[in-house]
Amino acid sequence: MSRPSDVLLTALAPAIWGSSYIVTTEMLTNVDALTIAFLRALPAGLLLLLAVRQVPKGAWIGKMFVLGALNFSIFWTLLFFAAHRLPGGVAAVMGALQPFIVVFAAYGLLGTPIRALSVLATVAGVGGVALLILTPEAGYDGAGLVAGLLGAVSMALGTVLSRKWQPPVPALTFTAWQLTAGGLLLMPVAFAYEPDWVSLSATNLLGLAYLGLIGAAFTYVIWLRGIARLQPSAVSILGFMSPLTATLLGWFWLGERLSLMQILGVAVVLGSVFLGQYALRARNVRPEMRAEHQI
């Protein structure tokens, strides 16, 4: 598969994540956030394990729990904490810092050079997300801001380490291991809140099935596949598609209005994603062009 096809397929994951807002607000209003996170991760992970019939061995066990914690347990816990303490727009902007952190984490852990054009694209993307969902009435909470920032750091490290620690297994198996590990780590936290699972309605179960099977299992298979094929910076900047999709679905599905600033934000986000991919692609093509010149 060509690189543009890999980029488009990987971008599908955050685009689908953007639908989680509607599913949660329309189908899971009576379910607490940690219960949603737990039931999103562990059942999907166990189903995938049944499908692949393979478990990690040796040093990979510890690595999967580290990745499961960074990509799911820690990230989702901090994400939901920030969402409860901050307005949605502020929380989303904090999460949008993740691609910026990946640029520097990839440099430290993988030796990937920091490219000015990539940094510029990331900064533009954060600004575009702010235009999409940040309102003048947004309030600020110190603990919420810290949680949002640490959540972005957690997912950024998970993205980079998922590239660094590539087990010799397909992306489906890699996803099964991480989701199961993350779900197991979330279990004690979820049970500490004494969830009332008996009262879950058919609508709740349908929403949880969507978040687990589509919003976690399917999307993380193509996300981790993208991490294996593309540079972490190229993958992470695609995360801007999530708030973009959430905004557009709110307009199309819920009848929310799009302001002039939001329309501008859509253009800026799309431009930043294109610029980020172009920056990395242009740099990768140059050595080949030089080799052809020498011939």
mmCIF file of C-alpha atoms in Angstrom:
data_model
loop_
_atom_site.group_PDB
_atom_site.id
_atom_site.type_symbol
_atom_site.label_atom_id
_atom_site.label_comp_id
_atom_site.label_asym_id
_atom_site.label_seq_id
_atom_site.Cartn_x
_atom_site.Cartn_y
_atom_site.Cartn_z
ATOM 1 C CA MET A 1 0.000 0.000 0.000
ATOM 2 C CA SER A 2 1.336 3.474 -0.892
ATOM 3 C CA ARG A 3 2.124 6.109 1.712
ATOM 4 C CA PRO A 4 -0.902 8.319 0.834
ATOM 5 C CA SER A 5 -3.142 5.272 1.294
ATOM 6 C CA ASP A 6 -1.492 4.525 4.646
ATOM 7 C CA VAL A 7 -2.088 8.122 5.748
ATOM 8 C CA LEU A 8 -5.744 8.076 4.699
ATOM 9 C CA LEU A 9 -6.400 4.744 6.410
ATOM 10 C CA THR A 10 -4.663 5.860 9.611
ATOM 11 C CA ALA A 11 -6.607 9.156 9.594
ATOM 12 C CA LEU A 12 -9.805 7.107 9.734
ATOM 13 C CA ALA A 13 -9.039 6.186 13.360
ATOM 14 C CA PRO A 14 -9.124 9.727 14.871
ATOM 15 C CA ALA A 15 -11.991 10.618 12.540
ATOM 16 C CA ILE A 16 -14.018 7.812 14.131
ATOM 17 C CA TRP A 17 -12.873 8.856 17.615
ATOM 18 C CA GLY A 18 -14.537 12.183 16.933
ATOM 19 C CA SER A 19 -17.910 10.393 16.940
ATOM 20 C CA SER A 20 -17.384 9.289 20.549
ATOM 21 C CA TYR A 21 -18.733 12.633 21.792
ATOM 22 C CA ILE A 22 -22.146 12.107 20.188
ATOM 23 C CA VAL A 23 -22.324 8.474 21.307
ATOM 24 C CA THR A 24 -21.446 9.417 24.879
ATOM 25 C CA THR A 25 -23.797 12.393 25.145
ATOM 26 C CA GLU A 26 -26.695 10.707 23.340
ATOM 27 C CA MET A 27 -26.444 7.121 24.610
ATOM 28 C CA LEU A 28 -24.358 7.057 27.805
ATOM 29 C CA THR A 29 -25.397 10.078 29.855
ATOM 30 C CA ASN A 30 -26.220 7.902 32.886
ATOM 31 C CA VAL A 31 -22.915 5.964 32.863
ATOM 32 C CA ASP A 32 -19.856 7.349 34.665
ATOM 33 C CA ALA A 33 -16.713 8.026 32.657
ATOM 34 C CA LEU A 34 -14.440 5.426 34.269
ATOM 35 C CA THR A 35 -16.999 2.685 33.730
ATOM 36 C CA ILE A 36 -17.183 3.704 30.077
ATOM 37 C CA ALA A 37 -13.383 3.570 29.786
ATOM 38 C CA PHE A 38 -13.180 0.156 31.436
ATOM 39 C CA LEU A 39 -16.011 -1.376 29.407
ATOM 40 C CA ARG A 40 -14.563 0.159 26.271
ATOM 41 C CA ALA A 41 -11.147 -1.434 26.745
ATOM 42 C CA LEU A 42 -11.318 -4.841 28.427
ATOM 43 C CA PRO A 43 -14.206 -6.549 26.570
ATOM 44 C CA ALA A 44 -12.800 -5.415 23.216
ATOM 45 C CA GLY A 45 -9.324 -6.587 24.197
ATOM 46 C CA LEU A 46 -10.564 -10.002 25.326
ATOM 47 C CA LEU A 47 -12.596 -10.478 22.136
ATOM 48 C CA LEU A 48 -9.521 -9.692 20.053
ATOM 49 C CA LEU A 49 -7.460 -12.098 22.169
ATOM 50 C CA LEU A 50 -9.981 -14.837 21.444
ATOM 51 C CA ALA A 51 -9.648 -14.042 17.749
ATOM 52 C CA VAL A 52 -5.839 -14.023 17.590
ATOM 53 C CA ARG A 53 -5.291 -16.797 20.188
ATOM 54 C CA GLN A 54 -1.868 -15.463 21.103
ATOM 55 C CA VAL A 55 -0.583 -13.832 24.290
ATOM 56 C CA PRO A 56 2.623 -11.877 24.883
ATOM 57 C CA LYS A 57 5.576 -13.715 26.384
ATOM 58 C CA GLY A 58 8.712 -12.746 28.250
ATOM 59 C CA ALA A 59 9.672 -9.085 28.199
ATOM 60 C CA TRP A 60 6.695 -8.278 25.966
ATOM 61 C CA ILE A 61 4.300 -8.760 28.894
ATOM 62 C CA GLY A 62 5.765 -5.829 30.807
ATOM 63 C CA LYS A 63 5.970 -3.699 27.669
ATOM 64 C CA MET A 64 2.299 -4.330 26.866
ATOM 65 C CA PHE A 65 1.261 -3.198 30.350
ATOM 66 C CA VAL A 66 3.345 -0.035 29.938
ATOM 67 C CA LEU A 67 1.745 0.660 26.550
ATOM 68 C CA GLY A 68 -1.718 -0.286 27.834
ATOM 69 C CA ALA A 69 -1.274 2.150 30.704
ATOM 70 C CA LEU A 70 -0.017 5.007 28.518
ATOM 71 C CA ASN A 71 -2.499 4.580 25.645
ATOM 72 C CA PHE A 72 -5.562 3.606 27.668
ATOM 73 C CA SER A 73 -5.500 3.450 31.493
ATOM 74 C CA ILE A 74 -3.605 6.639 32.325
ATOM 75 C CA PHE A 75 -4.672 8.524 29.207
ATOM 76 C CA TRP A 76 -8.397 7.826 29.502
ATOM 77 C CA THR A 77 -8.441 8.410 33.295
ATOM 78 C CA LEU A 78 -6.738 11.809 32.950
ATOM 79 C CA LEU A 79 -8.856 12.623 29.903
ATOM 80 C CA PHE A 80 -12.110 12.031 31.764
ATOM 81 C CA PHE A 81 -10.839 13.872 34.853
ATOM 82 C CA ALA A 82 -9.956 16.877 32.692
ATOM 83 C CA ALA A 83 -13.324 16.663 30.946
ATOM 84 C CA HIS A 84 -15.088 16.871 34.314
ATOM 85 C CA ARG A 85 -12.997 19.825 35.532
ATOM 86 C CA LEU A 86 -12.760 21.828 32.291
ATOM 87 C CA PRO A 87 -15.161 22.979 29.595
ATOM 88 C CA GLY A 88 -15.115 20.632 26.613
ATOM 89 C CA GLY A 89 -13.284 23.126 24.407
ATOM 90 C CA VAL A 90 -10.427 23.662 26.863
ATOM 91 C CA ALA A 91 -10.071 19.912 27.460
ATOM 92 C CA ALA A 92 -9.942 19.249 23.719
ATOM 93 C CA VAL A 93 -7.272 21.901 23.170
ATOM 94 C CA MET A 94 -5.164 20.336 25.925
ATOM 95 C CA GLY A 95 -5.505 16.977 24.184
ATOM 96 C CA ALA A 96 -4.533 18.590 20.886
ATOM 97 C CA LEU A 97 -1.084 19.311 22.358
ATOM 98 C CA GLN A 98 -0.288 15.601 21.952
ATOM 99 C CA PRO A 99 1.191 15.876 18.407
ATOM 100 C CA PHE A 100 3.463 18.703 19.607
ATOM 101 C CA ILE A 101 4.765 16.499 22.445
ATOM 102 C CA VAL A 102 5.290 13.577 20.042
ATOM 103 C CA VAL A 103 7.728 15.639 17.958
ATOM 104 C CA PHE A 104 10.067 15.996 20.957
ATOM 105 C CA ALA A 105 9.409 12.522 22.410
ATOM 106 C CA ALA A 106 10.277 10.949 19.055
ATOM 107 C CA TYR A 107 13.518 12.928 19.041
ATOM 108 C CA GLY A 108 14.436 11.735 22.544
ATOM 109 C CA LEU A 109 13.356 8.081 22.220
ATOM 110 C CA LEU A 110 13.818 7.347 18.523
ATOM 111 C CA GLY A 111 16.334 9.938 17.391
ATOM 112 C CA THR A 112 13.867 11.363 14.867
ATOM 113 C CA PRO A 113 15.043 14.865 13.841
ATOM 114 C CA ILE A 114 12.876 17.813 14.793
ATOM 115 C CA ARG A 115 11.747 19.592 11.622
ATOM 116 C CA ALA A 116 10.683 23.208 11.729
ATOM 117 C CA LEU A 117 7.871 22.655 9.227
ATOM 118 C CA SER A 118 6.443 19.824 11.360
ATOM 119 C CA VAL A 119 6.507 22.019 14.462
ATOM 120 C CA LEU A 120 4.812 24.826 12.514
ATOM 121 C CA ALA A 121 2.115 22.425 11.270
ATOM 122 C CA THR A 122 1.494 21.178 14.811
ATOM 123 C CA VAL A 123 1.215 24.684 16.263
ATOM 124 C CA ALA A 124 -1.185 25.615 13.461
ATOM 125 C CA GLY A 125 -3.250 22.504 14.193
ATOM 126 C CA VAL A 126 -3.574 23.393 17.879
ATOM 127 C CA GLY A 127 -4.685 26.874 16.854
ATOM 128 C CA GLY A 128 -7.219 25.389 14.442
ATOM 129 C CA VAL A 129 -8.650 23.163 17.177
ATOM 130 C CA ALA A 130 -8.918 26.207 19.449
ATOM 131 C CA LEU A 131 -10.902 28.038 16.766
ATOM 132 C CA LEU A 132 -13.164 24.993 16.374
ATOM 133 C CA ILE A 133 -14.212 24.460 19.966
ATOM 134 C CA LEU A 134 -12.836 27.095 22.331
ATOM 135 C CA THR A 135 -15.401 29.683 23.405
ATOM 136 C CA PRO A 136 -14.796 33.062 25.092
ATOM 137 C CA GLU A 137 -16.804 31.828 28.098
ATOM 138 C CA ALA A 138 -14.444 28.895 28.733
ATOM 139 C CA GLY A 139 -13.291 28.655 32.356
ATOM 140 C CA TYR A 140 -9.987 27.344 33.639
ATOM 141 C CA ASP A 141 -9.214 24.947 36.474
ATOM 142 C CA GLY A 142 -5.651 24.297 37.586
ATOM 143 C CA ALA A 143 -6.079 20.586 38.325
ATOM 144 C CA GLY A 144 -8.004 20.084 35.098
ATOM 145 C CA LEU A 145 -5.312 21.802 33.037
ATOM 146 C CA VAL A 146 -2.591 19.656 34.630
ATOM 147 C CA ALA A 147 -4.625 16.489 34.000
ATOM 148 C CA GLY A 148 -5.222 17.478 30.373
ATOM 149 C CA LEU A 149 -1.532 18.156 29.808
ATOM 150 C CA LEU A 150 -0.432 14.912 31.489
ATOM 151 C CA GLY A 151 -3.016 13.014 29.451
ATOM 152 C CA ALA A 152 -1.527 14.433 26.259
ATOM 153 C CA VAL A 153 1.953 13.437 27.462
ATOM 154 C CA SER A 154 0.706 9.913 28.223
ATOM 155 C CA MET A 155 -0.721 9.319 24.757
ATOM 156 C CA ALA A 156 2.295 10.945 23.104
ATOM 157 C CA LEU A 157 4.665 8.582 24.911
ATOM 158 C CA GLY A 158 2.371 5.664 24.097
ATOM 159 C CA THR A 159 2.467 6.589 20.408
ATOM 160 C CA VAL A 160 6.251 6.850 20.293
ATOM 161 C CA LEU A 161 6.876 3.709 22.359
ATOM 162 C CA SER A 162 4.390 1.784 20.204
ATOM 163 C CA ARG A 163 6.778 2.543 17.333
ATOM 164 C CA LYS A 164 9.886 1.731 19.382
ATOM 165 C CA TRP A 165 8.474 -1.531 20.761
ATOM 166 C CA GLN A 166 7.188 -3.320 17.675
ATOM 167 C CA PRO A 167 6.538 -7.009 18.476
ATOM 168 C CA PRO A 168 6.810 -9.528 15.615
ATOM 169 C CA VAL A 169 3.023 -9.873 15.408
ATOM 170 C CA PRO A 170 0.254 -8.326 13.262
ATOM 171 C CA ALA A 171 -1.383 -5.043 14.289
ATOM 172 C CA LEU A 172 -4.524 -6.957 15.336
ATOM 173 C CA THR A 173 -2.551 -8.958 17.914
ATOM 174 C CA PHE A 174 -0.640 -5.861 19.068
ATOM 175 C CA THR A 175 -3.971 -4.095 19.637
ATOM 176 C CA ALA A 176 -5.425 -7.075 21.515
ATOM 177 C CA TRP A 177 -2.475 -7.114 23.903
ATOM 178 C CA GLN A 178 -2.580 -3.381 24.617
ATOM 179 C CA LEU A 179 -6.355 -3.151 25.056
ATOM 180 C CA THR A 180 -6.440 -6.140 27.402
ATOM 181 C CA ALA A 181 -3.556 -4.805 29.495
ATOM 182 C CA GLY A 182 -5.127 -1.347 29.648
ATOM 183 C CA GLY A 183 -8.511 -2.823 30.612
ATOM 184 C CA LEU A 184 -6.985 -4.931 33.379
ATOM 185 C CA LEU A 185 -5.242 -1.867 34.795
ATOM 186 C CA LEU A 186 -8.526 0.089 34.697
ATOM 187 C CA MET A 187 -10.462 -2.671 36.468
ATOM 188 C CA PRO A 188 -9.623 -1.807 40.108
ATOM 189 C CA VAL A 189 -10.238 1.901 39.479
ATOM 190 C CA ALA A 190 -13.577 1.221 37.799
ATOM 191 C CA PHE A 191 -14.776 -1.122 40.562
ATOM 192 C CA ALA A 192 -13.735 1.381 43.241
ATOM 193 C CA TYR A 193 -16.579 3.600 42.010
ATOM 194 C CA GLU A 194 -19.082 0.735 42.523
ATOM 195 C CA PRO A 195 -20.662 0.930 39.059
ATOM 196 C CA ASP A 196 -24.340 0.018 38.719
ATOM 197 C CA TRP A 197 -24.167 -2.318 35.741
ATOM 198 C CA VAL A 198 -27.590 -3.828 36.431
ATOM 199 C CA SER A 199 -29.324 -0.630 35.335
ATOM 200 C CA LEU A 200 -27.558 -0.458 31.951
ATOM 201 C CA SER A 201 -30.201 -0.106 29.236
ATOM 202 C CA ALA A 202 -30.184 -1.533 25.708
ATOM 203 C CA THR A 203 -29.194 1.925 24.479
ATOM 204 C CA ASN A 204 -26.270 1.984 26.915
ATOM 205 C CA LEU A 205 -25.094 -1.434 25.775
ATOM 206 C CA LEU A 206 -25.334 -0.405 22.130
ATOM 207 C CA GLY A 207 -23.281 2.723 22.817
ATOM 208 C CA LEU A 208 -20.664 0.734 24.742
ATOM 209 C CA ALA A 209 -20.504 -1.842 21.947
ATOM 210 C CA TYR A 210 -19.830 0.932 19.436
ATOM 211 C CA LEU A 211 -17.122 2.529 21.578
ATOM 212 C CA GLY A 212 -15.477 -0.823 22.278
ATOM 213 C CA LEU A 213 -15.688 -2.602 18.935
ATOM 214 C CA ILE A 214 -15.486 0.372 16.551
ATOM 215 C CA GLY A 215 -14.063 3.200 18.677
ATOM 216 C CA ALA A 216 -11.359 1.042 20.292
ATOM 217 C CA ALA A 217 -10.729 -2.362 18.666
ATOM 218 C CA PHE A 218 -11.106 -1.406 14.993
ATOM 219 C CA THR A 219 -9.606 2.063 15.229
ATOM 220 C CA TYR A 220 -6.567 1.048 17.266
ATOM 221 C CA VAL A 221 -5.746 -1.743 14.824
ATOM 222 C CA ILE A 222 -5.416 0.788 12.001
ATOM 223 C CA TRP A 223 -3.805 3.359 14.345
ATOM 224 C CA LEU A 224 -1.060 0.942 15.451
ATOM 225 C CA ARG A 225 -0.676 -0.228 11.860
ATOM 226 C CA GLY A 226 -0.097 3.416 10.899
ATOM 227 C CA ILE A 227 2.481 3.853 13.672
ATOM 228 C CA ALA A 228 4.395 0.855 12.290
ATOM 229 C CA ARG A 229 4.399 2.252 8.728
ATOM 230 C CA LEU A 230 4.623 6.024 9.257
ATOM 231 C CA GLN A 231 6.700 8.262 11.474
ATOM 232 C CA PRO A 232 5.125 8.995 14.895
ATOM 233 C CA SER A 233 4.922 12.718 14.044
ATOM 234 C CA ALA A 234 3.042 11.932 10.824
ATOM 235 C CA VAL A 235 0.599 9.731 12.722
ATOM 236 C CA SER A 236 0.049 11.993 15.717
ATOM 237 C CA ILE A 237 -0.819 15.083 13.676
ATOM 238 C CA LEU A 238 -3.693 13.089 12.197
ATOM 239 C CA GLY A 239 -5.200 13.248 15.693
ATOM 240 C CA PHE A 240 -6.463 16.726 14.791
ATOM 241 C CA MET A 241 -9.112 14.930 12.728
ATOM 242 C CA SER A 242 -10.882 13.919 15.948
ATOM 243 C CA PRO A 243 -12.095 17.365 17.127
ATOM 244 C CA LEU A 244 -12.708 18.270 13.482
ATOM 245 C CA THR A 245 -15.021 15.279 13.037
ATOM 246 C CA ALA A 246 -16.731 15.966 16.376
ATOM 247 C CA THR A 247 -17.475 19.537 15.303
ATOM 248 C CA LEU A 248 -18.776 18.530 11.872
ATOM 249 C CA LEU A 249 -20.930 15.738 13.326
ATOM 250 C CA GLY A 250 -22.388 18.190 15.829
ATOM 251 C CA TRP A 251 -23.331 20.444 12.923
ATOM 252 C CA PHE A 252 -24.680 17.650 10.696
ATOM 253 C CA TRP A 253 -26.237 15.304 13.274
ATOM 254 C CA LEU A 254 -27.238 17.564 16.162
ATOM 255 C CA GLY A 255 -28.067 20.681 14.170
ATOM 256 C CA GLU A 256 -25.426 22.823 15.883
ATOM 257 C CA ARG A 257 -24.429 26.043 14.136
ATOM 258 C CA LEU A 258 -21.009 26.591 12.646
ATOM 259 C CA SER A 259 -19.644 30.060 13.282
ATOM 260 C CA LEU A 260 -17.264 31.877 10.966
ATOM 261 C CA MET A 261 -14.421 31.154 13.417
ATOM 262 C CA GLN A 262 -15.236 27.441 13.360
ATOM 263 C CA ILE A 263 -15.242 27.378 9.568
ATOM 264 C CA LEU A 264 -11.830 29.038 9.689
ATOM 265 C CA GLY A 265 -10.757 26.406 12.233
ATOM 266 C CA VAL A 266 -11.804 23.620 9.842
ATOM 267 C CA ALA A 267 -9.596 25.123 7.133
ATOM 268 C CA VAL A 268 -6.648 25.596 9.510
ATOM 269 C CA VAL A 269 -6.864 22.021 10.852
ATOM 270 C CA LEU A 270 -7.023 20.501 7.369
ATOM 271 C CA GLY A 271 -4.154 22.727 6.262
ATOM 272 C CA SER A 272 -2.028 21.717 9.253
ATOM 273 C CA VAL A 273 -2.599 18.010 8.590
ATOM 274 C CA PHE A 274 -1.592 18.444 4.938
ATOM 275 C CA LEU A 275 1.441 20.566 5.878
ATOM 276 C CA GLY A 276 2.572 18.035 8.485
ATOM 277 C CA GLN A 277 2.423 15.157 6.010
ATOM 278 C CA TYR A 278 4.128 17.221 3.296
ATOM 279 C CA ALA A 279 6.970 18.217 5.638
ATOM 280 C CA LEU A 280 7.828 14.599 6.402
ATOM 281 C CA ARG A 281 7.280 13.345 2.860
ATOM 282 C CA ALA A 282 9.427 16.085 1.313
ATOM 283 C CA ARG A 283 12.282 15.307 3.694
ATOM 284 C CA ASN A 284 12.076 11.577 2.964
ATOM 285 C CA VAL A 285 12.068 12.059 -0.811
ATOM 286 C CA ARG A 286 15.186 14.222 -0.956
ATOM 287 C CA PRO A 287 17.759 11.422 -0.456
ATOM 288 C CA GLU A 288 16.169 9.455 -3.339
ATOM 289 C CA MET A 289 16.304 12.544 -5.574
ATOM 290 C CA ARG A 290 19.981 13.050 -4.715
ATOM 291 C CA ALA A 291 20.732 9.410 -5.539
ATOM 292 C CA GLU A 292 19.062 9.771 -8.951
ATOM 293 C CA HIS A 293 21.120 12.911 -9.608
ATOM 294 C CA GLN A 294 24.324 11.027 -8.889
ATOM 295 C CA ILE A 295 23.367 8.313 -11.385
#
